[in-house]
Structures are given as C-alpha cells and as structure tokens.
C-alpha cells in the first residue's frame, strides 16, 4: 500500500474516531436534557399532589403551564387492586412493583412503558388517597405519565444528522488526506 493511501486511511480513521466521540457525547447530553425536562415536570406534579393534602381519587391538582402543565395521563391504583384512570383515557400498566407501592402507600420510582403506540415516562409514588370527597383515606399508588414520542422523534432526527455529519467528516478527511 502506498504512503498516500496509508496517510488517507489514517486521516480518515482519526477524524472518524474524533467525530464519533463528539457526536456520541453530544447525543447523550441532548438525550439527557430532553428526558430530564420530562422527569422534572413529573416530579413537580408529584410535589404539588403531595403538598396539597389528601389526594382525592377523582382529580389531582395540576401544575402551571410554565412548569410543564399537568401530567397528560394520571391513574390511581388502590391497595385492593382497583384501578381508576383520571386523565388521558389510557390505562397505564400495573406491575408488581406498582402493586407493592399501592398496598403500602409509600415508595417512588420512574420507568418507561409502551401503551399501544405511545412511549411514556411514568412516575409512580405511594400516597394516602380518598376514593371520593369525604371518604376515609386508603393506601394507594398514583401513576403520572407524560409522552416521550416527541423526544423520540427529536432524537431520531438528531441521529440522522449526526450520521450524515460523521460520514461527511470522514469523507472530507480522506479527501484532504490524499
């Protein structure tokens, strides 16, 4: 192999590795920031729900539009296994972990789920819930969910742009290396 070809390959490989690292880091930062916004809005909703006193099974207080607005999907799971959908019309999955939180009325975790074509970020937390106004509180779990389809779409477009950038950077390095 001639010196010219070796220099071209080394230049292309070097730029490829550098661009790949930069693209990977940028992608992870953007992904983290987008998902963090969804998580922060869910956490703000949880804090409003918990500080408002007893959670009523019919409605949950909302957060302001500046803070992301109320969670698009809301569901209550009572300790006895009964499920009550409050907002959004989707029935969120009830796993063994959600049932444990509902039985105790304490606990907290976040997860991603798919319901049909909807990719959702779900926050589950335990609380004492009044099934209706004036009734005695019972342990339960509240599930708050926000769609991630918009985030997924942005990340998909970003992956395409980064792939084109990577290919262009390597091609340019090979040409200039020659």
Tab-separated table of C-alpha atoms in Angstrom:
chain	number	residue	atom	x	y	z
A	1	UNK	CA	0.000	0.000	0.000
A	2	UNK	CA	1.365	3.371	-0.970
A	3	UNK	CA	2.215	6.084	1.525
A	4	UNK	CA	-0.545	8.285	0.077
A	5	UNK	CA	-3.200	5.616	0.758
A	6	UNK	CA	-1.901	4.958	4.258
A	7	UNK	CA	-1.972	8.679	5.124
A	8	UNK	CA	-5.511	8.958	3.718
A	9	UNK	CA	-6.736	5.998	5.761
A	10	UNK	CA	-5.053	7.237	8.940
A	11	UNK	CA	-6.510	10.722	8.454
A	12	UNK	CA	-9.967	9.308	7.766
A	13	UNK	CA	-9.812	6.956	10.741
A	14	UNK	CA	-8.515	9.693	13.080
A	15	UNK	CA	-11.231	12.149	12.078
A	16	UNK	CA	-13.822	9.370	12.202
A	17	UNK	CA	-12.910	8.477	15.780
A	18	UNK	CA	-12.839	12.134	16.856
A	19	UNK	CA	-16.169	12.924	15.206
A	20	UNK	CA	-17.715	9.702	16.560
A	21	UNK	CA	-16.707	10.625	20.114
A	22	UNK	CA	-18.008	14.192	19.710
A	23	UNK	CA	-21.272	13.003	18.165
A	24	UNK	CA	-21.758	10.379	20.889
A	25	UNK	CA	-21.183	12.882	23.679
A	26	UNK	CA	-23.496	15.480	22.077
A	27	UNK	CA	-26.229	12.890	21.560
A	28	UNK	CA	-26.058	11.693	25.168
A	29	UNK	CA	-26.156	15.271	26.514
A	30	UNK	CA	-29.179	16.222	24.377
A	31	UNK	CA	-30.979	12.965	25.275
A	32	UNK	CA	-30.305	13.516	28.950
A	33	UNK	CA	-31.547	17.115	28.832
A	34	UNK	CA	-34.765	16.246	26.979
A	35	UNK	CA	-35.610	13.381	29.317
A	36	UNK	CA	-34.677	15.497	32.333
A	37	UNK	CA	-37.303	18.060	31.330
A	38	UNK	CA	-39.967	15.344	31.290
A	39	UNK	CA	-38.752	13.957	34.640
A	40	UNK	CA	-38.731	17.431	36.223
A	41	UNK	CA	-42.319	18.102	35.128
A	42	UNK	CA	-43.441	14.746	36.567
A	43	UNK	CA	-41.601	15.428	39.836
A	44	UNK	CA	-43.155	18.914	40.073
A	45	UNK	CA	-46.601	17.339	39.594
A	46	UNK	CA	-45.851	14.804	42.344
A	47	UNK	CA	-44.764	17.549	44.753
A	48	UNK	CA	-47.942	19.537	44.096
A	49	UNK	CA	-50.052	16.425	44.617
A	50	UNK	CA	-48.321	15.564	47.886
A	51	UNK	CA	-48.324	19.085	49.357
A	52	UNK	CA	-51.975	19.708	48.509
A	53	UNK	CA	-53.087	17.487	51.372
A	54	UNK	CA	-55.119	14.368	50.778
A	55	UNK	CA	-55.245	13.169	47.215
A	56	UNK	CA	-58.803	12.821	46.006
A	57	UNK	CA	-59.443	9.838	43.742
A	58	UNK	CA	-61.459	11.906	41.256
A	59	UNK	CA	-58.992	14.702	40.464
A	60	UNK	CA	-55.415	15.650	41.116
A	61	UNK	CA	-54.225	19.243	41.339
A	62	UNK	CA	-52.316	20.430	38.283
A	63	UNK	CA	-49.099	22.359	37.908
A	64	UNK	CA	-48.765	25.584	35.968
A	65	UNK	CA	-48.118	25.638	32.228
A	66	UNK	CA	-44.695	27.190	32.911
A	67	UNK	CA	-43.765	24.079	34.893
A	68	UNK	CA	-44.962	21.771	32.099
A	69	UNK	CA	-48.692	21.661	32.848
A	70	UNK	CA	-50.462	18.725	34.458
A	71	UNK	CA	-49.404	15.213	33.529
A	72	UNK	CA	-51.297	14.105	30.418
A	73	UNK	CA	-52.038	10.684	31.900
A	74	UNK	CA	-52.995	10.089	35.519
A	75	UNK	CA	-54.094	6.918	37.235
A	76	UNK	CA	-54.694	5.800	40.801
A	77	UNK	CA	-54.113	2.215	41.922
A	78	UNK	CA	-55.661	1.382	45.276
A	79	UNK	CA	-54.165	-1.123	47.701
A	80	UNK	CA	-57.006	-3.559	46.962
A	81	UNK	CA	-56.010	-3.621	43.258
A	82	UNK	CA	-58.752	-1.334	41.957
A	83	UNK	CA	-57.593	0.987	39.151
A	84	UNK	CA	-59.059	4.404	38.456
A	85	UNK	CA	-57.995	6.342	35.338
A	86	UNK	CA	-58.211	10.080	35.996
A	87	UNK	CA	-56.744	11.746	32.885
A	88	UNK	CA	-55.831	10.828	29.339
A	89	UNK	CA	-58.019	7.784	28.776
A	90	UNK	CA	-55.104	5.304	28.762
A	91	UNK	CA	-54.845	2.528	31.295
A	92	UNK	CA	-51.249	2.501	32.466
A	93	UNK	CA	-49.570	-0.839	33.206
A	94	UNK	CA	-49.766	-2.054	36.799
A	95	UNK	CA	-46.693	-4.111	37.616
A	96	UNK	CA	-45.856	-6.000	40.797
A	97	UNK	CA	-43.773	-3.001	41.938
A	98	UNK	CA	-46.754	-0.664	41.475
A	99	UNK	CA	-48.990	-3.072	43.451
A	100	UNK	CA	-46.452	-3.168	46.314
A	101	UNK	CA	-46.392	0.640	46.474
A	102	UNK	CA	-50.210	0.727	46.356
A	103	UNK	CA	-50.517	-1.776	49.212
A	104	UNK	CA	-48.092	0.168	51.437
A	105	UNK	CA	-48.981	3.676	50.287
A	106	UNK	CA	-45.268	4.545	50.216
A	107	UNK	CA	-42.490	4.342	47.664
A	108	UNK	CA	-41.394	6.041	44.480
A	109	UNK	CA	-39.883	5.161	41.104
A	110	UNK	CA	-39.818	6.186	37.433
A	111	UNK	CA	-39.939	3.939	34.408
A	112	UNK	CA	-40.572	3.943	30.667
A	113	UNK	CA	-43.533	1.997	29.279
A	114	UNK	CA	-45.233	1.461	25.945
A	115	UNK	CA	-49.022	1.572	25.804
A	116	UNK	CA	-50.055	0.905	22.222
A	117	UNK	CA	-48.016	3.282	20.064
A	118	UNK	CA	-47.369	5.627	22.988
A	119	UNK	CA	-43.926	5.697	24.601
A	120	UNK	CA	-44.470	7.105	28.091
A	121	UNK	CA	-42.330	8.164	31.039
A	122	UNK	CA	-44.197	7.177	34.204
A	123	UNK	CA	-43.641	8.341	37.775
A	124	UNK	CA	-45.229	6.141	40.453
A	125	UNK	CA	-45.496	7.234	44.062
A	126	UNK	CA	-47.361	5.991	47.107
A	127	UNK	CA	-49.856	8.105	48.998
A	128	UNK	CA	-52.983	8.030	51.101
A	129	UNK	CA	-55.905	8.520	48.734
A	130	UNK	CA	-59.523	9.408	49.383
A	131	UNK	CA	-61.617	7.486	46.825
A	132	UNK	CA	-64.122	10.336	46.870
A	133	UNK	CA	-64.637	13.573	48.778
A	134	UNK	CA	-65.196	12.951	52.472
A	135	UNK	CA	-64.274	9.268	52.413
A	136	UNK	CA	-61.522	7.857	54.591
A	137	UNK	CA	-58.063	7.724	53.032
A	138	UNK	CA	-56.674	4.384	51.952
A	139	UNK	CA	-53.159	3.486	50.796
A	140	UNK	CA	-52.584	3.608	47.073
A	141	UNK	CA	-50.234	4.495	44.258
A	142	UNK	CA	-50.513	7.414	41.885
A	143	UNK	CA	-49.184	6.969	38.349
A	144	UNK	CA	-48.356	10.148	36.423
A	145	UNK	CA	-47.247	9.801	32.798
A	146	UNK	CA	-46.014	12.054	30.018
A	147	UNK	CA	-45.458	11.004	26.414
A	148	UNK	CA	-41.920	10.575	25.119
A	149	UNK	CA	-42.924	10.326	21.433
A	150	UNK	CA	-41.812	13.936	20.789
A	151	UNK	CA	-38.476	13.319	22.498
A	152	UNK	CA	-38.035	10.101	20.496
A	153	UNK	CA	-38.762	11.973	17.252
A	154	UNK	CA	-36.197	14.678	18.026
A	155	UNK	CA	-33.584	12.061	18.936
A	156	UNK	CA	-34.289	10.102	15.744
A	157	UNK	CA	-33.720	13.229	13.635
A	158	UNK	CA	-30.589	14.011	15.629
A	159	UNK	CA	-29.210	10.502	14.987
A	160	UNK	CA	-29.717	11.007	11.240
A	161	UNK	CA	-27.996	14.415	11.278
A	162	UNK	CA	-25.104	13.031	13.323
A	163	UNK	CA	-24.711	10.023	10.981
A	164	UNK	CA	-24.521	12.364	7.987
A	165	UNK	CA	-22.056	14.579	9.845
A	166	UNK	CA	-19.903	11.564	10.682
A	167	UNK	CA	-19.913	10.301	7.080
A	168	UNK	CA	-19.155	13.799	5.747
A	169	UNK	CA	-16.323	14.329	8.219
A	170	UNK	CA	-14.690	11.024	7.357
A	171	UNK	CA	-15.099	11.620	3.618
A	172	UNK	CA	-13.602	15.110	3.884
A	173	UNK	CA	-10.667	13.822	5.947
A	174	UNK	CA	-9.925	11.097	3.388
A	175	UNK	CA	-10.052	13.569	0.504
A	176	UNK	CA	-7.864	16.122	2.286
A	177	UNK	CA	-5.502	13.369	3.445
A	178	UNK	CA	-4.852	12.395	-0.171
